[in-house]
Short mmCIF file of C-alpha atoms and ligand atoms in Angstrom, two decimals:
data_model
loop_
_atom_site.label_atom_id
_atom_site.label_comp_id
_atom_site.label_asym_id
_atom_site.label_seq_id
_atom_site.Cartn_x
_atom_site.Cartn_y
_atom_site.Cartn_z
CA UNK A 27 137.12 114.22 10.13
CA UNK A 28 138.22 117.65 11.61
CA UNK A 29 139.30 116.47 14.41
CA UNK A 30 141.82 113.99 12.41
CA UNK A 31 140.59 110.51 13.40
CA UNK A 32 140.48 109.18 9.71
CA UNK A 33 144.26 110.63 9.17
CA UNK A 34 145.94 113.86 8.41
CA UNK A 35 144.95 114.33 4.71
CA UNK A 36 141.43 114.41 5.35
CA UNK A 37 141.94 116.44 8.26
CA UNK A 38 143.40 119.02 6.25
CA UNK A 39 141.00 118.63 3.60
CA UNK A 40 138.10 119.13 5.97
CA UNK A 41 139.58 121.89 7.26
CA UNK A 42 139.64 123.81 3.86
CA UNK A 43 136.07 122.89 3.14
CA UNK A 44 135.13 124.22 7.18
CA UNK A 45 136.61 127.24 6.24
CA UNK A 46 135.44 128.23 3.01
CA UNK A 47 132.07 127.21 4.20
CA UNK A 48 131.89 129.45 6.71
CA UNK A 49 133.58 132.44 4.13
CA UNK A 50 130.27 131.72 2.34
CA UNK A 51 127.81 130.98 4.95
CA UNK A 52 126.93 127.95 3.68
CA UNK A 53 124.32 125.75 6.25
CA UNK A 54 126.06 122.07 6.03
CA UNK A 55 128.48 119.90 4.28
CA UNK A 56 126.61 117.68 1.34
CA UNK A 57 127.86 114.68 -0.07
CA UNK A 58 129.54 114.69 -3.47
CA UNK A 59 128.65 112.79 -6.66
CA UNK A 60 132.35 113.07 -8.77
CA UNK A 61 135.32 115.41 -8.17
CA UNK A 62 137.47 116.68 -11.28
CA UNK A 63 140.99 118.32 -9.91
CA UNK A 64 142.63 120.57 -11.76
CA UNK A 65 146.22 122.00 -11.37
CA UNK A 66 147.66 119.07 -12.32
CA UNK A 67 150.89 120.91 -14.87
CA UNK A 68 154.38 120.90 -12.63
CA UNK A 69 154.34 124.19 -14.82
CA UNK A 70 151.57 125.84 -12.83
CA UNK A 71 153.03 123.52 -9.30
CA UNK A 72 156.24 123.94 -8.90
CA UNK A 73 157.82 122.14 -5.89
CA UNK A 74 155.82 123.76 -3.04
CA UNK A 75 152.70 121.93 -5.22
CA UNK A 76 154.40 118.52 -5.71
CA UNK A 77 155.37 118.90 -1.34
CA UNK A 78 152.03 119.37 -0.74
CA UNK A 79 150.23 116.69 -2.86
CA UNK A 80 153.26 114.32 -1.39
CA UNK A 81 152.10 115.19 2.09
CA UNK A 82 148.54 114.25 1.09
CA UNK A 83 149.11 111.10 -0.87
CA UNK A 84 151.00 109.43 2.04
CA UNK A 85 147.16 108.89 3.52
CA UNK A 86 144.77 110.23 1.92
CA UNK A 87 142.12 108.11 -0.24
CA UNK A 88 139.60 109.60 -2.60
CA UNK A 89 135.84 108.84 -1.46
CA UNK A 90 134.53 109.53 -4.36
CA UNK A 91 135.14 108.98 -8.71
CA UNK A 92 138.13 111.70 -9.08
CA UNK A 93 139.18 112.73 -12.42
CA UNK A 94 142.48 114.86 -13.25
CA UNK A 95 142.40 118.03 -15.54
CA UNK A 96 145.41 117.82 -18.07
CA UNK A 97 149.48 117.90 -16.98
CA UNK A 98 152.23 120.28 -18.51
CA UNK A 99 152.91 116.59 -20.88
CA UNK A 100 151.47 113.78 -22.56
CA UNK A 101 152.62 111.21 -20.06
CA UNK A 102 153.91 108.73 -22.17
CA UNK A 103 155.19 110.64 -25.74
CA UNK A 104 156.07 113.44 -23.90
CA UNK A 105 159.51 113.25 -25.57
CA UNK A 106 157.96 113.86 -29.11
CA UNK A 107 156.88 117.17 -27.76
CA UNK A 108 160.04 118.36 -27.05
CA UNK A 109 159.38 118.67 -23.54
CA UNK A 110 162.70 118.06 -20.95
CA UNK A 111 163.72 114.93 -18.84
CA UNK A 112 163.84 117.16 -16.30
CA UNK A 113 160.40 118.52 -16.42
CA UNK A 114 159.03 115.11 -17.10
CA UNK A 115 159.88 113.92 -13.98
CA UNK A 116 158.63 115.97 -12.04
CA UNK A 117 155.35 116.01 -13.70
CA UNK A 118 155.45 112.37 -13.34
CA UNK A 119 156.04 112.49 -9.27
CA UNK A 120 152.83 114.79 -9.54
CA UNK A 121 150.83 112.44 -11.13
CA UNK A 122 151.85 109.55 -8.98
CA UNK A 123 151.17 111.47 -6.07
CA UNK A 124 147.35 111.72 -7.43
CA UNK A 125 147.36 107.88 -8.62
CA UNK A 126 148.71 107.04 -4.99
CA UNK A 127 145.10 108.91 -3.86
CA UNK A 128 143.08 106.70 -5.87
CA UNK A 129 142.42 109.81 -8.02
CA UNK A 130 141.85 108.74 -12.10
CA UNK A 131 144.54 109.84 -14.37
CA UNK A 132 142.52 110.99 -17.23
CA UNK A 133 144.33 113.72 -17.65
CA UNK A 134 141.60 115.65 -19.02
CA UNK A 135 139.80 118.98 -19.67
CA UNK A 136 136.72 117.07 -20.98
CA UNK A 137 135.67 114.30 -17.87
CA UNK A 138 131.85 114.10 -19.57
CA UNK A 139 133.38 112.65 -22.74
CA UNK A 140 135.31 109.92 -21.16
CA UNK A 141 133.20 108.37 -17.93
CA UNK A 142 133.12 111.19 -15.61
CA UNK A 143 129.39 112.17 -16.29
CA UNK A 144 127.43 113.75 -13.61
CA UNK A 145 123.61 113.51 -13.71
CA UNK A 146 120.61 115.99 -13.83
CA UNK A 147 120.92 117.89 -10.46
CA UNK A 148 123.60 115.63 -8.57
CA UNK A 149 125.94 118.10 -6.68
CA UNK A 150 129.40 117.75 -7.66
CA UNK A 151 132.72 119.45 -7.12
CA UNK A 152 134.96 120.18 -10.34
CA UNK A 153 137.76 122.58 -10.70
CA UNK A 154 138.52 122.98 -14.36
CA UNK A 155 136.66 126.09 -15.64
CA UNK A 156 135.35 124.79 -18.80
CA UNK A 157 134.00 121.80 -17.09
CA UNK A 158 132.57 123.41 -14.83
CA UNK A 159 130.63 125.81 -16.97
CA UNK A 160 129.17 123.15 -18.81
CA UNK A 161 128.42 120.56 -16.10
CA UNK A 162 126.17 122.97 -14.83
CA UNK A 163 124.90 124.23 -17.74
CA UNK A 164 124.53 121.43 -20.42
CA UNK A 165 124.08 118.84 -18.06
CA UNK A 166 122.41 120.63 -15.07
CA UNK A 167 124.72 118.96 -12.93
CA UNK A 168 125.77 121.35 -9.68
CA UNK A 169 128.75 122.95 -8.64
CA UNK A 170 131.02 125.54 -7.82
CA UNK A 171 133.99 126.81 -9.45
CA UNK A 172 136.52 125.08 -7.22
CA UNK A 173 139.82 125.46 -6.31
CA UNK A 174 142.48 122.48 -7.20
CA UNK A 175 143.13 122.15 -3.32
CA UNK A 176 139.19 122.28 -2.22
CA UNK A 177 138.55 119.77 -5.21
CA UNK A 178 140.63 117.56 -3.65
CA UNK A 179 139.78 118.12 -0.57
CA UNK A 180 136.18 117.73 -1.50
CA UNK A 181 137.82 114.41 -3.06
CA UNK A 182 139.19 113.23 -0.06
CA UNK A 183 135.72 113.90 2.14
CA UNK A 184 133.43 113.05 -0.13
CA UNK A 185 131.49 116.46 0.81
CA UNK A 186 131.53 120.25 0.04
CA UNK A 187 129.87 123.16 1.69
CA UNK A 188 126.53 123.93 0.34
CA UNK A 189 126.53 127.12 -1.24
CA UNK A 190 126.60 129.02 -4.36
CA UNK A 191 125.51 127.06 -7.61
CA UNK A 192 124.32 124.26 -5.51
CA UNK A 193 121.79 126.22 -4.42
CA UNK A 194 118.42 127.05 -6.78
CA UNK A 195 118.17 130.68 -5.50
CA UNK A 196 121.61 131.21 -6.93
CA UNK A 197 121.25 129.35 -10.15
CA UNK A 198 118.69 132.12 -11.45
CA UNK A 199 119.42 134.08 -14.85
CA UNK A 200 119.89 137.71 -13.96
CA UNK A 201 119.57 138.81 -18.24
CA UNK A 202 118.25 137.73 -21.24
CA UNK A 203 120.49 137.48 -24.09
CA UNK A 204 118.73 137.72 -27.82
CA UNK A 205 121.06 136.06 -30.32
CA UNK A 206 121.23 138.23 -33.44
CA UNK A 207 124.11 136.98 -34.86
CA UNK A 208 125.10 133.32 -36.96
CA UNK A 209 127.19 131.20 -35.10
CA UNK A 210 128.38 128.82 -37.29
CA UNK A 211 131.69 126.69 -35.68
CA UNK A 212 133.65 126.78 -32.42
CA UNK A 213 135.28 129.73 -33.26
CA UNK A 214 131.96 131.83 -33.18
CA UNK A 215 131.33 130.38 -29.98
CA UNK A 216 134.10 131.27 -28.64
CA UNK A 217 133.74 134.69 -29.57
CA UNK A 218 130.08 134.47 -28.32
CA UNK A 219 131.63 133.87 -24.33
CA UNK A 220 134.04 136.83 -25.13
CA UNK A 221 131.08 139.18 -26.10
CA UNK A 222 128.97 138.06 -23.20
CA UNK A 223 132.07 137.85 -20.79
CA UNK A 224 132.97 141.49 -21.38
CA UNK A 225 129.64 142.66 -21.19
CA UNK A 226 128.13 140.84 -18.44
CA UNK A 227 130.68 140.03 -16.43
CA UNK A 228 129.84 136.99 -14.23
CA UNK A 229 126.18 137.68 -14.42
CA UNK A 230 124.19 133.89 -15.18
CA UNK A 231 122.60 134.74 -18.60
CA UNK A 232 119.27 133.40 -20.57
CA UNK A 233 120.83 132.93 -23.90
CA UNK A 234 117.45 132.99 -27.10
CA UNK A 235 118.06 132.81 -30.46
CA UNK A 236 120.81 130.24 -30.15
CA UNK A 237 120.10 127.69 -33.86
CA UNK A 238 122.11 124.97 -33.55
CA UNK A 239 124.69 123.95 -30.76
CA UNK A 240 126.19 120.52 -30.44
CA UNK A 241 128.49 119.41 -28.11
CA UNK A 242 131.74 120.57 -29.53
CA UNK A 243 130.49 124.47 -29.88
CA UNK A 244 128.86 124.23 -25.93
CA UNK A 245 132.27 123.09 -25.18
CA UNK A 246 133.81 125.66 -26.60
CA UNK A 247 131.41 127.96 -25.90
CA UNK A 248 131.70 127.04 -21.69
CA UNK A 249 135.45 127.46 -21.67
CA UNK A 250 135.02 131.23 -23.32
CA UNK A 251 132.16 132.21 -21.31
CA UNK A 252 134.12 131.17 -18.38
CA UNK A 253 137.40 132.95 -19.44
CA UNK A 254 136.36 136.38 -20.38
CA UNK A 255 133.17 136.31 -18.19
CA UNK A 256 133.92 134.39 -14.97
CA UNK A 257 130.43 133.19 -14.35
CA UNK A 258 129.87 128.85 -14.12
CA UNK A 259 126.51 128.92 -15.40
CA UNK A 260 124.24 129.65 -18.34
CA UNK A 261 121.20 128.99 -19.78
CA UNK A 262 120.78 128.01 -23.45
CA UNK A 263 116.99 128.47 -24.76
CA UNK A 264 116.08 125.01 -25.98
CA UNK A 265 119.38 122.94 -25.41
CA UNK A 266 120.47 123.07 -21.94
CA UNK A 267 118.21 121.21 -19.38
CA UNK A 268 117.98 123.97 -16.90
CA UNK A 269 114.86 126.34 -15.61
CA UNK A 270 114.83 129.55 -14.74
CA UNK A 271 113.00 132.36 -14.79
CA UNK A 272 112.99 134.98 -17.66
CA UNK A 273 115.16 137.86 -16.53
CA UNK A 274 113.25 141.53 -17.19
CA UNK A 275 116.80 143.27 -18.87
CA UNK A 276 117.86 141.80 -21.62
CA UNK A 277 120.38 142.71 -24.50
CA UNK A 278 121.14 141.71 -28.04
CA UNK A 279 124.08 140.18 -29.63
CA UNK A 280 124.73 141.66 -33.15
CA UNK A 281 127.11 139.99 -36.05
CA UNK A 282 128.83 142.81 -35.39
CA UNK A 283 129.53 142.21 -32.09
CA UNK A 284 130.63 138.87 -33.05
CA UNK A 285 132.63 140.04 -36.44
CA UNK A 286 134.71 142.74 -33.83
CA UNK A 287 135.12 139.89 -31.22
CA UNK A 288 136.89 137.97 -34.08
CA UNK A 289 138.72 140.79 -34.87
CA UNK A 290 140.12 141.49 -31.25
CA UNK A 291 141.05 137.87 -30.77
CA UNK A 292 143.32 137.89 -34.06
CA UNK A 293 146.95 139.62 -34.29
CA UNK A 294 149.12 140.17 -37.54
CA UNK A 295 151.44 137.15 -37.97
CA UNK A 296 151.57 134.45 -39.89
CA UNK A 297 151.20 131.14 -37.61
CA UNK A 298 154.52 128.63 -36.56
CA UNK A 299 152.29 127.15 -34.14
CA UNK A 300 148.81 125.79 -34.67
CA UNK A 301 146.96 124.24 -31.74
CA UNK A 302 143.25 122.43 -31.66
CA UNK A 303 141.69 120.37 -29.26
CA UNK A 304 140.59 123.16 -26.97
CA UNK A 305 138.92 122.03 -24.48
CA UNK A 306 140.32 118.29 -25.64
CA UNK A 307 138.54 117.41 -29.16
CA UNK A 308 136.26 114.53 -29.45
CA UNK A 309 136.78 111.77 -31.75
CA UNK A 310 134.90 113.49 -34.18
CA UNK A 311 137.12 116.32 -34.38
CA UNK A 312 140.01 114.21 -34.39
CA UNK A 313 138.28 112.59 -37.65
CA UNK A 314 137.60 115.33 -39.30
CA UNK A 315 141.14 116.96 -38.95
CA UNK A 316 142.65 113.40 -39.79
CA UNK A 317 140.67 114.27 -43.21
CA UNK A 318 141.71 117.48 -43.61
CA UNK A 319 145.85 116.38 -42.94
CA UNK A 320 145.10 112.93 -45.00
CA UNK A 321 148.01 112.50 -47.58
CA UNK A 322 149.72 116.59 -46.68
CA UNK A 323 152.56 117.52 -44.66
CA UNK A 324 152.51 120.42 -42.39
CA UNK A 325 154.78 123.21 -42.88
CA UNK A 326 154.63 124.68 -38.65
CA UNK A 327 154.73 122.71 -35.83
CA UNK A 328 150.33 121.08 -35.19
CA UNK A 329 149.20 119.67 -31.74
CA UNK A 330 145.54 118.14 -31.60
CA UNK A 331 145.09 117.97 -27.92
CA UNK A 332 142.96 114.96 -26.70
CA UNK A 333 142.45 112.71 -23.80
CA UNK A 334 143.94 109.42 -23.23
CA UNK A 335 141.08 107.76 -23.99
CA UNK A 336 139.93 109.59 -27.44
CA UNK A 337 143.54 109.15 -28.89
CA UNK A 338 143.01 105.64 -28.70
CA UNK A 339 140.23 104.98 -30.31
CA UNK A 340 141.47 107.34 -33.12
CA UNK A 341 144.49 104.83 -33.14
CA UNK A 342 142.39 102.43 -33.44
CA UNK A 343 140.19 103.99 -36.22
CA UNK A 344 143.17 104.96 -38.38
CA UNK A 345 142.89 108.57 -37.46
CA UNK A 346 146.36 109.48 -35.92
CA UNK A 347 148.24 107.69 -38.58
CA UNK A 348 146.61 109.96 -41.04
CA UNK A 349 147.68 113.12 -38.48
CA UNK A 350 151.17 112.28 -37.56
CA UNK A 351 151.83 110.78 -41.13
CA UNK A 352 151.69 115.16 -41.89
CA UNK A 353 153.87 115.48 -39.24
CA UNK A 354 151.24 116.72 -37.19
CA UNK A 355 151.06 115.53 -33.60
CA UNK A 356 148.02 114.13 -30.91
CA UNK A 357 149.07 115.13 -27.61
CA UNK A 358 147.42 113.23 -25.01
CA UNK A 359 146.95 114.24 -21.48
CA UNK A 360 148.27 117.92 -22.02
CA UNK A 361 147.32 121.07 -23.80
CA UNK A 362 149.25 123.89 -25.61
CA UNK A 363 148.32 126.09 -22.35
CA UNK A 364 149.28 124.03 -19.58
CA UNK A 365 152.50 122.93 -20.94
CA UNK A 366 156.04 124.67 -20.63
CA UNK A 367 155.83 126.49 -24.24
CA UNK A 368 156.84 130.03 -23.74
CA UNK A 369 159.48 131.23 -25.24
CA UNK A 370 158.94 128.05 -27.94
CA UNK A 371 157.04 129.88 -30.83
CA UNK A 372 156.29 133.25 -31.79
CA UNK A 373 152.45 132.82 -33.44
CA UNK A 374 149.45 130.30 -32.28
CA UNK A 375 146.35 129.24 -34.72
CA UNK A 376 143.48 128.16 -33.15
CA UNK A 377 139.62 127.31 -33.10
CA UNK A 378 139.68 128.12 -29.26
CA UNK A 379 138.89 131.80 -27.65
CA UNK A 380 139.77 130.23 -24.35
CA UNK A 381 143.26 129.69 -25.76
CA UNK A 382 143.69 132.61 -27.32
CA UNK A 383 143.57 134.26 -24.16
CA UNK A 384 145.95 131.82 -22.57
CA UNK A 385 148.36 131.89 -25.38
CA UNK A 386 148.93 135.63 -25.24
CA UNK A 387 148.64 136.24 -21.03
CA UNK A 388 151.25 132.83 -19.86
CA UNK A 389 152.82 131.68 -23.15
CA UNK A 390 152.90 135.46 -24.29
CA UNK A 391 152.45 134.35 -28.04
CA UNK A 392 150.81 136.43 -30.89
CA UNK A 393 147.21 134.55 -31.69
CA UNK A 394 144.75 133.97 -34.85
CA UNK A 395 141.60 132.82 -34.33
CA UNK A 396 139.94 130.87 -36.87
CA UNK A 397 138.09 127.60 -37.90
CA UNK A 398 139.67 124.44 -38.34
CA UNK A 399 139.89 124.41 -42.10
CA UNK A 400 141.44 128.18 -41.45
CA UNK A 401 144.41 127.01 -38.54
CA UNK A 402 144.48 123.41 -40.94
CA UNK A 403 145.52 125.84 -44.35
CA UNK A 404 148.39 127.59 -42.04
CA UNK A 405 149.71 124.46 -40.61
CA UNK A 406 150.38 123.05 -44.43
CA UNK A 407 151.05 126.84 -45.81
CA UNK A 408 152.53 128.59 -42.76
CA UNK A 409 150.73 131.35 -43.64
CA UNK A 410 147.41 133.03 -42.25
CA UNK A 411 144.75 133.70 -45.44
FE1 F3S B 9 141.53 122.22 -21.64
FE2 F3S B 9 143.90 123.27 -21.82
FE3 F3S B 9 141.86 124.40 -23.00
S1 F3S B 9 143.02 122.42 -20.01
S2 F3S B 9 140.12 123.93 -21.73
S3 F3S B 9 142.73 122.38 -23.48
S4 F3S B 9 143.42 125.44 -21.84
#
């Protein structure tokens, strides 16, 4: 492959993976099970990105299932989210450069919830933070935090350099972490990863005293932890599949430590933006919203960001009528963060730490973090209570 007898994309994709192999002294190349790619936006690209997946799609072939992370737009309403011809083409000369590689448009932040499900143990290579956090952590799948060009390259190979979390001397907790605290939605997740991100770091942790999780608070919960934090693995006591050994420090997480997390991630302002679906919501967030927006109209502009996939069957369940009927919107394929929005509004709600972080660093908007009923009040009031 190296020495470019199957063509130059994999040539140049085998020559990323040599190299950061060797950065990290890994032994061998191992085969791959699924690749997710992120940096998908033309926001984040630019034209030196779209040249360079251009390049690659003129012979280059995924080996392997490839999913996509979201784009700056929802591919086909993009105009109903105010986003410019001019940006929408571009974005759409990115994504055919992907299709042209074989690679899945999915568009998503959330693969596991729409086909791209790794197994127990199977060594994958996925770019998209949150994904990554909880392939290896909920499912016990393996990988590093990749790059978007060494996901694809991994893509294009079928392998990856063994090292890092595919290894089980590396996948050890390194502290305990004693839950003292109720976490009750998304949002308290959230705040949970921002906790344990500023605390630990990227240290792997052995999370005890966690109640209840289901799959939309370990969602949440992986993008936070690997915001603020940095690290791609944890262990949850009792709900994720992995083993490890019990780690001799340990700490506790107080409500207080929780209640003050809340209280960092929130800013004075009264919301002209609210934005769930962070990472994308599952149908049964999408329900649930559609419940709370049944028969209202929304006062502040709402995306419910979702993949492809979801916002079908919630057209097919009745859901989005219910949402848009408010005047709220379902963005497929796209997210508040990845999409060209500063400079649009002044104040985000949301149910997602991860985007509260995103929304003040790139889109440089105030934030309020709350629950869904909390960001559903100010999108029909337009006020935070
Ligand atoms: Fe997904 Fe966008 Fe959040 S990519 S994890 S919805 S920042």
């Amino acid at each position: 492959m190296l020495d470019g007898k199957y063509g130059n994309a994999v040539k140049k994709s085998m020559a990323i993976l040599c190299a950061l192999g060797e950065i990290y002294g890994a032994d061998k190349l191992i085969p791959v099970g699924s690749v997710q790619v992120a940096g998908v936006s033309y926001d984040n690209l630019g034209d030196a990105g779209l040249d360079y997946l251009t390049d690659l799609a003129k012979d280059g072939k995924v080996k392997v299932m490839t999913t996509l992370n979201p784009a700056g737009m929802d591919l086909l309403e993009w105009k109903k989210l105010g986003i410019s011809d001019e940006f929408a083409k571009k974005q759409l000369a990115v994504v055919d450069a992907f299709r042209a590689m074989g690679i899945v448009a999915s568009c998503t932040c959330t693969p596991y919830l729409i086909g791209n499900l790794p197994r127990f143990g199977e060594h994958i290579a996925w770019s998209e933070s949150s994904a990554v956090a909880f392939a290896n952590s909920v499912i016990g799948a393996r990988t590093n935090r990749e790059g978007g060009p060494s996901a694809l390259a991994s893509a294009l190979t079928g392998r990856t350099p063994n090292y890092g979390m595919h290894l089980d001397a590396n996948r050890q907790a390194k502290i305990t972490v004693n839950i003292k605290a109720k976490l009750l939605g998304q949002e308290d997740f959230g705040a949970l990863g921002y906790v344990l991100g500023n605390k630990i770091k990227d240290a792997i942790p052995l999370i005890k005293g966690v109640k209840f999780a289901g799959i939309e608070e370990l969602k949440s919960f992986s993008a936070s932890i690997a915001t603020y934090g940095g690290t791609a693995l944890f262990h949850m006591k009792g709900i994720t599949p992995n083993r490890t050994k019990t780690p001799k420090e340990s700490m506790a997480v107080t409500q207080e430590d929780i209640d003050s997390a809340k209280k960092a991630l929130n800013d004075d302002c009264d919301p002209d933006f609210v934005s769930l679906g962070c990472p994308h919501a599952t149908l049964g967030e999408v329900e649930r919203i559609s419940e709370l927006l049944s028969g209202k109209k929304v006062k502040v502009e709402v995306w419910i960001a979702v993949s492809r996939p979801i916002k079908q069957l919630a057209d097919s369940m009745g859901f989005t009528k219910k949402i848009e009927d408010s005047g709220a919107k379902l963005a497929s394929d796209t997210c508040m963060v990845v999409s060209p929005l500063k400079g649009r509004f002044k104040c985000l709600a949301t149910n997602s730490a991860k985007a509260i972080y995103y929304a003040r660093g790139k889109q440089k908007f105030k934030v309020r973090l709350g629950s869904v009923e909390q960001c559903i009040d100010a999108a029909l009031t337009g006020k935070w209570a």
